[in-house]
mmCIF file of C-alpha atoms and ligand atoms in Angstrom:
data_model
loop_
_atom_site.group_PDB
_atom_site.id
_atom_site.type_symbol
_atom_site.label_atom_id
_atom_site.label_comp_id
_atom_site.label_asym_id
_atom_site.label_seq_id
_atom_site.Cartn_x
_atom_site.Cartn_y
_atom_site.Cartn_z
ATOM 1 C CA MET A 1400 85.407 99.304 103.132
ATOM 2 C CA ASP A 1401 83.254 96.374 100.806
ATOM 3 C CA VAL A 1402 83.728 92.590 102.982
ATOM 4 C CA VAL A 1403 82.598 89.811 101.362
ATOM 5 C CA ARG A 1404 81.560 87.096 103.549
ATOM 6 C CA GLU A 1405 79.300 85.078 100.684
ATOM 7 C CA THR A 1406 78.656 84.877 97.562
ATOM 8 C CA ASN A 1407 75.781 83.601 95.296
ATOM 9 C CA LEU A 1408 76.440 83.596 91.812
ATOM 10 C CA GLY A 1409 74.086 81.268 90.514
ATOM 11 C CA ILE A 1410 76.146 79.405 88.348
ATOM 12 C CA GLY A 1411 77.450 75.915 88.523
ATOM 13 C CA LYS A 1412 77.590 73.682 91.596
ATOM 14 C CA LEU A 1413 78.419 75.886 94.932
ATOM 15 C CA ARG A 1414 80.274 74.306 97.430
ATOM 16 C CA ARG A 1415 81.472 76.469 100.537
ATOM 17 C CA GLY A 1416 84.825 75.812 102.137
ATOM 18 C CA LYS A 1417 85.540 77.664 105.247
ATOM 19 C CA VAL A 1418 86.922 80.456 102.880
ATOM 20 C CA ARG A 1419 86.266 80.283 99.692
ATOM 21 C CA ASP A 1420 83.069 79.413 97.599
ATOM 22 C CA CYS A 1421 83.862 77.158 95.105
ATOM 23 C CA TYR A 1422 81.379 77.304 92.037
ATOM 24 C CA GLN A 1423 82.038 73.663 89.963
ATOM 25 C CA LEU A 1424 81.713 74.269 86.541
ATOM 26 C CA ASP A 1425 81.943 71.916 83.247
ATOM 27 C CA GLY A 1426 85.975 71.631 83.542
ATOM 28 C CA HIS A 1427 86.809 74.044 85.756
ATOM 29 C CA ILE A 1428 86.055 75.410 89.021
ATOM 30 C CA LEU A 1429 85.497 79.375 90.114
ATOM 31 C CA LEU A 1430 87.510 80.053 93.310
ATOM 32 C CA VAL A 1431 85.992 83.504 94.821
ATOM 33 C CA ALA A 1432 88.236 84.232 98.036
ATOM 34 C CA THR A 1433 85.710 85.646 100.437
ATOM 35 C CA ASP A 1434 86.681 87.521 103.818
ATOM 36 C CA ARG A 1435 85.909 85.285 106.328
ATOM 37 C CA ILE A 1436 88.504 83.589 108.737
ATOM 38 C CA SER A 1437 87.822 80.452 110.715
ATOM 39 C CA ALA A 1438 90.142 79.766 113.539
ATOM 40 C CA PHE A 1439 89.625 75.985 115.541
ATOM 41 C CA ASP A 1440 87.659 75.215 112.685
ATOM 42 C CA VAL A 1441 85.012 77.602 113.369
ATOM 43 C CA VAL A 1442 84.522 80.235 110.474
ATOM 44 C CA MET A 1443 84.016 83.927 112.336
ATOM 45 C CA PRO A 1444 80.130 85.505 112.210
ATOM 46 C CA ASN A 1445 82.755 88.763 111.055
ATOM 47 C CA GLY A 1446 84.587 88.982 107.593
ATOM 48 C CA ILE A 1447 88.463 90.427 107.706
ATOM 49 C CA PRO A 1448 88.569 93.681 105.093
ATOM 50 C CA ASN A 1449 90.884 92.591 102.385
ATOM 51 C CA LYS A 1450 91.671 89.415 103.353
ATOM 52 C CA GLY A 1451 89.878 87.524 100.383
ATOM 53 C CA LYS A 1452 92.164 89.565 98.215
ATOM 54 C CA VAL A 1453 95.201 88.930 99.914
ATOM 55 C CA LEU A 1454 95.085 85.101 99.383
ATOM 56 C CA SER A 1455 93.986 85.371 95.883
ATOM 57 C CA ARG A 1456 96.544 87.699 94.728
ATOM 58 C CA LEU A 1457 99.500 86.348 96.807
ATOM 59 C CA SER A 1458 98.657 82.800 95.613
ATOM 60 C CA LYS A 1459 98.502 84.444 91.987
ATOM 61 C CA PHE A 1460 102.175 85.559 93.053
ATOM 62 C CA TRP A 1461 103.140 82.612 93.579
ATOM 63 C CA PHE A 1462 101.452 80.661 90.792
ATOM 64 C CA ASP A 1463 103.186 82.804 88.489
ATOM 65 C CA LYS A 1464 106.674 82.418 90.175
ATOM 66 C CA THR A 1465 106.524 78.978 90.567
ATOM 67 C CA SER A 1466 104.910 77.172 87.984
ATOM 68 C CA HIS A 1467 108.632 75.991 86.189
ATOM 69 C CA ILE A 1468 108.338 73.679 89.294
ATOM 70 C CA VAL A 1469 105.141 72.286 88.907
ATOM 71 C CA ASP A 1470 102.168 73.096 87.045
ATOM 72 C CA ASN A 1471 99.032 74.615 88.632
ATOM 73 C CA HIS A 1472 95.132 75.027 88.112
ATOM 74 C CA VAL A 1473 95.157 79.021 86.914
ATOM 75 C CA VAL A 1474 93.385 79.602 84.160
ATOM 76 C CA THR A 1475 92.918 83.128 84.799
ATOM 77 C CA THR A 1476 92.616 85.615 87.984
ATOM 78 C CA GLU A 1477 91.874 88.571 85.616
ATOM 79 C CA VAL A 1478 88.171 89.216 85.913
ATOM 80 C CA GLU A 1479 87.200 90.464 82.672
ATOM 81 C CA GLU A 1480 88.792 87.655 81.144
ATOM 82 C CA ILE A 1481 86.611 85.467 83.299
ATOM 83 C CA ILE A 1482 83.306 87.362 82.234
ATOM 84 C CA GLU A 1483 83.957 86.981 78.883
ATOM 85 C CA ARG A 1484 84.144 83.286 79.697
ATOM 86 C CA ILE A 1485 81.208 83.085 81.786
ATOM 87 C CA PRO A 1486 78.847 86.135 80.952
ATOM 88 C CA GLU A 1487 76.326 85.378 83.204
ATOM 89 C CA LEU A 1488 78.798 87.163 85.963
ATOM 90 C CA ALA A 1489 78.945 90.089 84.215
ATOM 91 C CA ASP A 1490 76.846 92.342 86.677
ATOM 92 C CA LYS A 1491 79.609 90.637 89.039
ATOM 93 C CA GLU A 1492 82.506 92.677 88.294
ATOM 94 C CA LYS A 1493 83.186 94.678 91.273
ATOM 95 C CA LEU A 1494 82.253 91.896 93.461
ATOM 96 C CA LEU A 1495 84.740 89.412 92.196
ATOM 97 C CA ARG A 1496 87.741 91.558 90.867
ATOM 98 C CA GLY A 1497 91.071 90.846 92.988
ATOM 99 C CA ARG A 1498 89.688 87.703 94.826
ATOM 100 C CA THR A 1499 88.594 85.544 91.826
ATOM 101 C CA THR A 1500 90.589 82.634 90.459
ATOM 102 C CA LEU A 1501 89.029 80.655 87.518
ATOM 103 C CA GLY A 1502 91.015 77.302 87.672
ATOM 104 C CA ARG A 1503 91.180 73.862 85.775
ATOM 105 C CA LEU A 1504 89.279 71.610 88.035
ATOM 106 C CA ALA A 1505 90.944 68.650 89.389
ATOM 107 C CA GLN A 1506 90.326 65.562 91.127
ATOM 108 C CA PRO A 1507 91.895 66.712 94.771
ATOM 109 C CA ILE A 1508 94.190 64.154 96.527
ATOM 110 C CA ALA A 1509 93.317 63.825 100.034
ATOM 111 C CA VAL A 1510 96.998 64.236 101.369
ATOM 112 C CA GLU A 1511 97.538 67.642 102.459
ATOM 113 C CA CYS A 1512 101.246 68.371 101.741
ATOM 114 C CA VAL A 1513 102.920 70.267 104.843
ATOM 115 C CA VAL A 1514 106.916 71.395 104.464
ATOM 116 C CA ARG A 1515 108.752 72.702 107.967
ATOM 117 C CA GLY A 1516 111.622 74.163 107.828
ATOM 118 C CA TYR A 1517 111.376 75.331 111.899
ATOM 119 C CA LEU A 1518 110.051 74.098 115.056
ATOM 120 C CA ALA A 1519 106.640 76.039 115.340
ATOM 121 C CA GLY A 1520 103.004 75.520 115.862
ATOM 122 C CA SER A 1521 101.394 72.041 116.401
ATOM 123 C CA ALA A 1522 105.192 70.721 115.450
ATOM 124 C CA TRP A 1523 106.834 72.298 118.836
ATOM 125 C CA THR A 1524 103.418 71.633 121.013
ATOM 126 C CA GLU A 1525 104.440 67.646 119.604
ATOM 127 C CA TYR A 1526 108.079 67.743 120.352
ATOM 128 C CA ARG A 1527 107.576 69.431 123.732
ATOM 129 C CA GLU A 1528 105.508 66.872 124.866
ATOM 130 C CA LYS A 1529 107.138 63.576 123.109
ATOM 131 C CA GLY A 1530 110.209 64.426 121.450
ATOM 132 C CA THR A 1531 108.764 63.689 118.375
ATOM 133 C CA VAL A 1532 107.617 65.230 115.331
ATOM 134 C CA ALA A 1533 104.379 63.638 113.072
ATOM 135 C CA GLU A 1534 105.827 60.682 115.479
ATOM 136 C CA VAL A 1535 109.366 60.779 113.579
ATOM 137 C CA GLU A 1536 111.954 61.007 116.689
ATOM 138 C CA MET A 1537 113.859 64.445 116.491
ATOM 139 C CA PRO A 1538 117.426 65.105 118.368
ATOM 140 C CA GLU A 1539 117.003 66.145 121.651
ATOM 141 C CA GLY A 1540 117.020 70.137 123.471
ATOM 142 C CA MET A 1541 115.837 71.479 120.137
ATOM 143 C CA LEU A 1542 114.534 74.872 120.656
ATOM 144 C CA ARG A 1543 111.501 76.241 120.047
ATOM 145 C CA SER A 1544 111.029 77.719 116.699
ATOM 146 C CA GLN A 1545 114.971 76.184 116.067
ATOM 147 C CA LYS A 1546 115.445 75.754 112.479
ATOM 148 C CA PHE A 1547 115.206 72.054 111.197
ATOM 149 C CA ASP A 1548 118.608 70.836 109.559
ATOM 150 C CA THR A 1549 116.894 68.965 106.687
ATOM 151 C CA LEU A 1550 113.368 69.902 105.928
ATOM 152 C CA LEU A 1551 110.345 67.968 107.171
ATOM 153 C CA PHE A 1552 107.460 66.608 105.167
ATOM 154 C CA THR A 1553 104.738 65.727 107.511
ATOM 155 C CA PRO A 1554 101.826 64.921 105.485
ATOM 156 C CA ALA A 1555 98.175 65.262 106.799
ATOM 157 C CA THR A 1556 94.711 64.103 106.098
ATOM 158 C CA LYS A 1557 91.426 65.774 106.607
ATOM 159 C CA ALA A 1558 89.729 63.239 109.048
ATOM 160 C CA GLU A 1559 85.604 63.364 109.452
ATOM 161 C CA SER A 1560 85.882 66.437 111.640
ATOM 162 C CA GLY A 1561 87.128 68.603 109.209
ATOM 163 C CA HIS A 1562 90.116 68.976 111.639
ATOM 164 C CA ASP A 1563 93.847 67.742 109.989
ATOM 165 C CA GLU A 1564 95.488 64.411 111.295
ATOM 166 C CA ASN A 1565 99.345 63.650 110.613
ATOM 167 C CA ILE A 1566 99.897 60.408 108.827
ATOM 168 C CA SER A 1567 103.236 59.106 107.879
ATOM 169 C CA ILE A 1568 105.049 59.020 104.732
ATOM 170 C CA GLY A 1569 104.171 55.626 104.409
ATOM 171 C CA ARG A 1570 100.803 55.955 105.375
ATOM 172 C CA MET A 1571 100.661 58.268 102.614
ATOM 173 C CA LYS A 1572 102.413 55.788 99.994
ATOM 174 C CA ALA A 1573 99.959 53.282 100.815
ATOM 175 C CA MET A 1574 96.952 55.737 100.116
ATOM 176 C CA ILE A 1575 97.284 57.074 96.955
ATOM 177 C CA GLY A 1576 100.513 54.761 95.654
ATOM 178 C CA ARG A 1577 104.386 55.225 95.746
ATOM 179 C CA GLY A 1578 104.952 57.100 92.685
ATOM 180 C CA LEU A 1579 102.547 59.932 93.107
ATOM 181 C CA ALA A 1580 103.703 60.254 96.976
ATOM 182 C CA GLU A 1581 106.753 60.655 95.910
ATOM 183 C CA GLN A 1582 106.548 63.306 92.424
ATOM 184 C CA MET A 1583 104.037 65.258 95.738
ATOM 185 C CA ILE A 1584 107.015 65.136 97.637
ATOM 186 C CA GLU A 1585 109.476 66.216 95.493
ATOM 187 C CA ALA A 1586 107.397 69.052 94.658
ATOM 188 C CA SER A 1587 106.820 70.495 97.640
ATOM 189 C CA LEU A 1588 110.243 70.489 98.723
ATOM 190 C CA LYS A 1589 111.038 71.843 95.771
ATOM 191 C CA LEU A 1590 108.404 74.710 95.973
ATOM 192 C CA TYR A 1591 109.563 75.324 99.689
ATOM 193 C CA ASN A 1592 112.995 75.889 98.737
ATOM 194 C CA PHE A 1593 112.135 78.091 96.020
ATOM 195 C CA ALA A 1594 109.714 79.992 97.859
ATOM 196 C CA SER A 1595 112.102 80.841 101.216
ATOM 197 C CA ASP A 1596 114.902 81.821 98.824
ATOM 198 C CA TYR A 1597 112.607 84.418 97.325
ATOM 199 C CA ALA A 1598 111.207 85.101 100.530
ATOM 200 C CA ALA A 1599 114.917 85.509 102.141
ATOM 201 C CA THR A 1600 115.044 88.649 99.405
ATOM 202 C CA ARG A 1601 112.423 90.011 101.472
ATOM 203 C CA GLY A 1602 113.135 89.780 104.550
ATOM 204 C CA MET A 1603 111.155 86.754 105.383
ATOM 205 C CA LEU A 1604 111.352 83.618 106.938
ATOM 206 C CA ILE A 1605 108.855 80.864 105.501
ATOM 207 C CA ALA A 1606 108.790 78.339 108.777
ATOM 208 C CA ASP A 1607 106.366 75.841 107.343
ATOM 209 C CA THR A 1608 103.958 75.817 104.491
ATOM 210 C CA LYS A 1609 101.005 73.757 103.044
ATOM 211 C CA PHE A 1610 100.561 72.591 99.529
ATOM 212 C CA GLU A 1611 97.321 70.981 98.028
ATOM 213 C CA PHE A 1612 97.398 68.714 94.689
ATOM 214 C CA GLY A 1613 95.148 67.728 92.199
ATOM 215 C CA LEU A 1614 95.272 64.993 89.171
ATOM 216 C CA LEU A 1615 94.399 66.413 85.666
ATOM 217 C CA ASP A 1616 94.251 63.925 83.061
ATOM 218 C CA GLY A 1617 96.453 61.757 84.843
ATOM 219 C CA LYS A 1618 98.986 64.837 85.740
ATOM 220 C CA LEU A 1619 99.827 66.149 89.547
ATOM 221 C CA ILE A 1620 98.916 69.807 89.732
ATOM 222 C CA LEU A 1621 98.957 72.439 92.597
ATOM 223 C CA ILE A 1622 95.594 73.430 93.054
ATOM 224 C CA ASP A 1623 93.600 75.710 95.769
ATOM 225 C CA GLU A 1624 96.110 78.501 97.402
ATOM 226 C CA ILE A 1625 99.773 78.486 97.737
ATOM 227 C CA LEU A 1626 102.118 80.333 100.094
ATOM 228 C CA THR A 1627 99.423 82.169 101.934
ATOM 229 C CA PRO A 1628 99.409 83.493 105.316
ATOM 230 C CA ASP A 1629 96.098 81.445 105.987
ATOM 231 C CA SER A 1630 98.566 77.979 104.457
ATOM 232 C CA SER A 1631 101.865 79.033 106.214
ATOM 233 C CA ARG A 1632 103.562 81.003 108.710
ATOM 234 C CA PHE A 1633 105.514 83.895 107.743
ATOM 235 C CA TRP A 1634 108.441 85.272 110.005
ATOM 236 C CA LEU A 1635 110.645 88.595 109.651
ATOM 237 C CA GLY A 1636 113.740 87.378 109.470
ATOM 238 C CA GLU A 1637 115.435 90.548 111.735
ATOM 239 C CA ASN A 1638 113.105 89.729 114.451
ATOM 240 C CA TYR A 1639 113.879 85.765 114.234
ATOM 241 C CA LYS A 1640 115.136 84.329 117.787
ATOM 242 C CA PRO A 1641 115.813 80.847 118.507
ATOM 243 C CA GLY A 1642 114.262 79.901 121.460
ATOM 244 C CA GLU A 1643 111.126 82.126 121.398
ATOM 245 C CA ASP A 1644 107.604 82.253 120.141
ATOM 246 C CA GLN A 1645 107.874 84.734 116.505
ATOM 247 C CA GLN A 1646 105.288 87.354 116.259
ATOM 248 C CA GLY A 1647 104.517 85.970 112.934
ATOM 249 C CA PHE A 1648 101.336 87.080 110.021
ATOM 250 C CA ASP A 1649 99.369 84.282 110.899
ATOM 251 C CA LYS A 1650 95.859 83.879 112.920
ATOM 252 C CA GLN A 1651 97.996 83.700 116.058
ATOM 253 C CA PRO A 1652 96.651 86.908 117.708
ATOM 254 C CA LEU A 1653 92.862 85.795 116.864
ATOM 255 C CA ARG A 1654 93.432 82.657 118.156
ATOM 256 C CA ASN A 1655 94.786 83.755 121.460
ATOM 257 C CA TRP A 1656 91.632 86.273 121.760
ATOM 258 C CA LEU A 1657 89.210 83.341 121.215
ATOM 259 C CA GLN A 1658 91.381 81.361 123.735
ATOM 260 C CA LYS A 1659 91.110 84.152 126.658
ATOM 261 C CA LEU A 1660 86.772 84.335 125.955
ATOM 262 C CA THR A 1661 87.378 80.346 125.981
ATOM 263 C CA ASP A 1662 89.305 80.198 129.433
ATOM 264 C CA GLN A 1663 86.537 82.817 130.676
ATOM 265 C CA GLY A 1664 83.904 80.496 129.865
ATOM 266 C CA LYS A 1665 82.420 82.323 127.304
ATOM 267 C CA TRP A 1666 82.781 80.154 124.135
ATOM 268 C CA ASP A 1667 83.216 76.385 123.610
ATOM 269 C CA LYS A 1668 85.036 76.473 120.509
ATOM 270 C CA ASN A 1669 81.846 75.233 118.756
ATOM 271 C CA PRO A 1670 79.806 77.173 116.275
ATOM 272 C CA PRO A 1671 78.411 79.993 115.965
ATOM 273 C CA GLY A 1672 81.835 81.714 116.276
ATOM 274 C CA PRO A 1673 81.889 85.263 118.937
ATOM 275 C CA GLU A 1674 81.500 88.658 117.304
ATOM 276 C CA LEU A 1675 85.028 89.936 117.100
ATOM 277 C CA PRO A 1676 85.385 93.368 118.389
ATOM 278 C CA GLU A 1677 86.540 96.305 116.164
ATOM 279 C CA ASP A 1678 89.907 95.976 117.198
ATOM 280 C CA VAL A 1679 90.649 92.298 116.504
ATOM 281 C CA ILE A 1680 89.110 92.956 112.972
ATOM 282 C CA THR A 1681 91.373 95.868 112.395
ATOM 283 C CA TYR A 1682 94.350 94.016 113.250
ATOM 284 C CA MET A 1683 93.809 91.304 111.475
ATOM 285 C CA SER A 1684 93.392 92.889 108.771
ATOM 286 C CA ASN A 1685 96.545 94.780 108.687
ATOM 287 C CA LEU A 1686 98.255 91.465 109.123
ATOM 288 C CA TYR A 1687 97.199 90.497 106.065
ATOM 289 C CA LYS A 1688 97.591 93.217 103.867
ATOM 290 C CA SER A 1689 101.185 93.554 105.334
ATOM 291 C CA VAL A 1690 102.291 90.645 104.659
ATOM 292 C CA TYR A 1691 101.126 90.967 100.959
ATOM 293 C CA LYS A 1692 103.406 94.078 100.832
ATOM 294 C CA LEU A 1693 106.561 92.844 102.653
ATOM 295 C CA LEU A 1694 106.305 89.661 100.186
ATOM 296 C CA THR A 1695 105.243 91.325 97.118
ATOM 297 C CA GLY A 1696 106.546 95.226 97.411
ATOM 298 C CA GLU A 1697 102.877 96.585 96.586
ATOM 299 C CA ASP A 1698 99.767 97.324 98.274
ATOM 300 C CA ILE A 1699 96.831 95.368 98.374
ATOM 301 C CA ALA A 1700 94.656 97.959 98.035
HETATM 302 N N1 ATP B 671 91.378 73.107 91.060
HETATM 303 C C1 ATP B 671 91.016 73.150 91.818
HETATM 304 N N2 ATP B 671 90.388 71.510 91.427
HETATM 305 C C2 ATP B 671 88.909 70.967 92.493
HETATM 306 N N3 ATP B 671 89.294 71.429 93.674
HETATM 307 C C3 ATP B 671 90.062 72.471 93.934
HETATM 308 C C4 ATP B 671 90.699 73.561 93.274
HETATM 309 N N4 ATP B 671 91.400 74.240 94.070
HETATM 310 C C5 ATP B 671 90.738 74.293 95.304
HETATM 311 N N5 ATP B 671 90.452 72.933 95.190
HETATM 312 C C6 ATP B 671 89.174 72.766 96.542
HETATM 313 O O1 ATP B 671 88.574 74.025 96.964
HETATM 314 C C7 ATP B 671 88.022 74.129 98.286
HETATM 315 C C8 ATP B 671 88.664 75.733 98.886
HETATM 316 O O2 ATP B 671 87.923 76.114 99.951
HETATM 317 P P1 ATP B 671 88.540 76.209 101.026
HETATM 318 O O3 ATP B 671 89.971 76.593 101.202
HETATM 319 O O4 ATP B 671 87.650 77.222 101.739
HETATM 320 O O5 ATP B 671 88.131 74.919 101.862
HETATM 321 P P2 ATP B 671 88.399 74.166 103.225
HETATM 322 O O6 ATP B 671 87.757 74.697 104.259
HETATM 323 O O7 ATP B 671 90.393 74.332 103.092
HETATM 324 O O8 ATP B 671 88.485 73.013 102.989
HETATM 325 P P3 ATP B 671 87.358 72.296 103.153
HETATM 326 O O9 ATP B 671 85.926 73.011 103.008
HETATM 327 O O10 ATP B 671 87.245 71.141 101.952
HETATM 328 O O11 ATP B 671 87.599 71.342 104.680
HETATM 329 C C9 ATP B 671 89.376 72.834 99.031
HETATM 330 O O12 ATP B 671 88.425 71.682 99.289
HETATM 331 C C10 ATP B 671 90.028 72.869 97.699
HETATM 332 O O13 ATP B 671 90.703 71.133 97.651
HETATM 333 MG MG1 MG B 672 91.453 75.681 102.219
#
């Protein structure tokens, strides 16, 4: 099994995100989804087999399905076409296949658009402590994982530390302008509704998800990845039980394993991350593969 942790394509300007290697070209961006995995904002030393392919192909799957709602950055994910456009990549076909997106280079908007359908994750933690979600008062007595009566839109910015920081919708409007903010909110809610209707036909719930937008020639487009297990919390409908923590398809099992190490004083949540044991790697790989199969009906590899 080939695991890709890092690429060096020798083209354009390289910027490594936590997961994607991004090559900035003239007017385009080549995004290579590696098999890197991060938790607590630290990239782990091991790759997760098939993870990059799941993220890349699942994003493409959703971009195709949602382009009637909002335009997206995808030019192509076909490696042959990518090589035709960038001949320097001719000998990288095997490396790039299934994990690469050629996108239109946009100006990323520094506000992440989080849509929440269910009370989970950091929203649950905040609610339990303060009765609020993203500082907005919520009804009393809500259960863990309970469905919200109306969708919540909880924007966030990337703070200096790289950690996400919730901001209010008012702050979002002040930062990027009211018109643009309203467009992003409307598009995000429509995307969530469309995707959760589709997911329901596959027996899945989308507890929450995050979108990133960019501007291209003054127009709003979707960029990065969408509706993947890294950006979303997927639950199995048949196992859904309000009042309990749901076993999802996200990085929680990895976080739990890491938290145990931290509790034992063996890791302080600073880089470098600890070497992951084989069973954790296999478990996570299977999780990514199974969510792809559940949502698309197809095998990843
Ligand atoms: N079409 C696009 N135009 C410009 N930038 C893009 C586009 N698509 C994605 N990006 C940027 O590429 C990066 C993707 O890499 P990745 O998701 O691994 O980074 P990250 O770790 O989430 O983010 P960061 O490193 O910025 O904190 C993000 O910074 C994203 O904003
Ligand atoms: Mg990202």
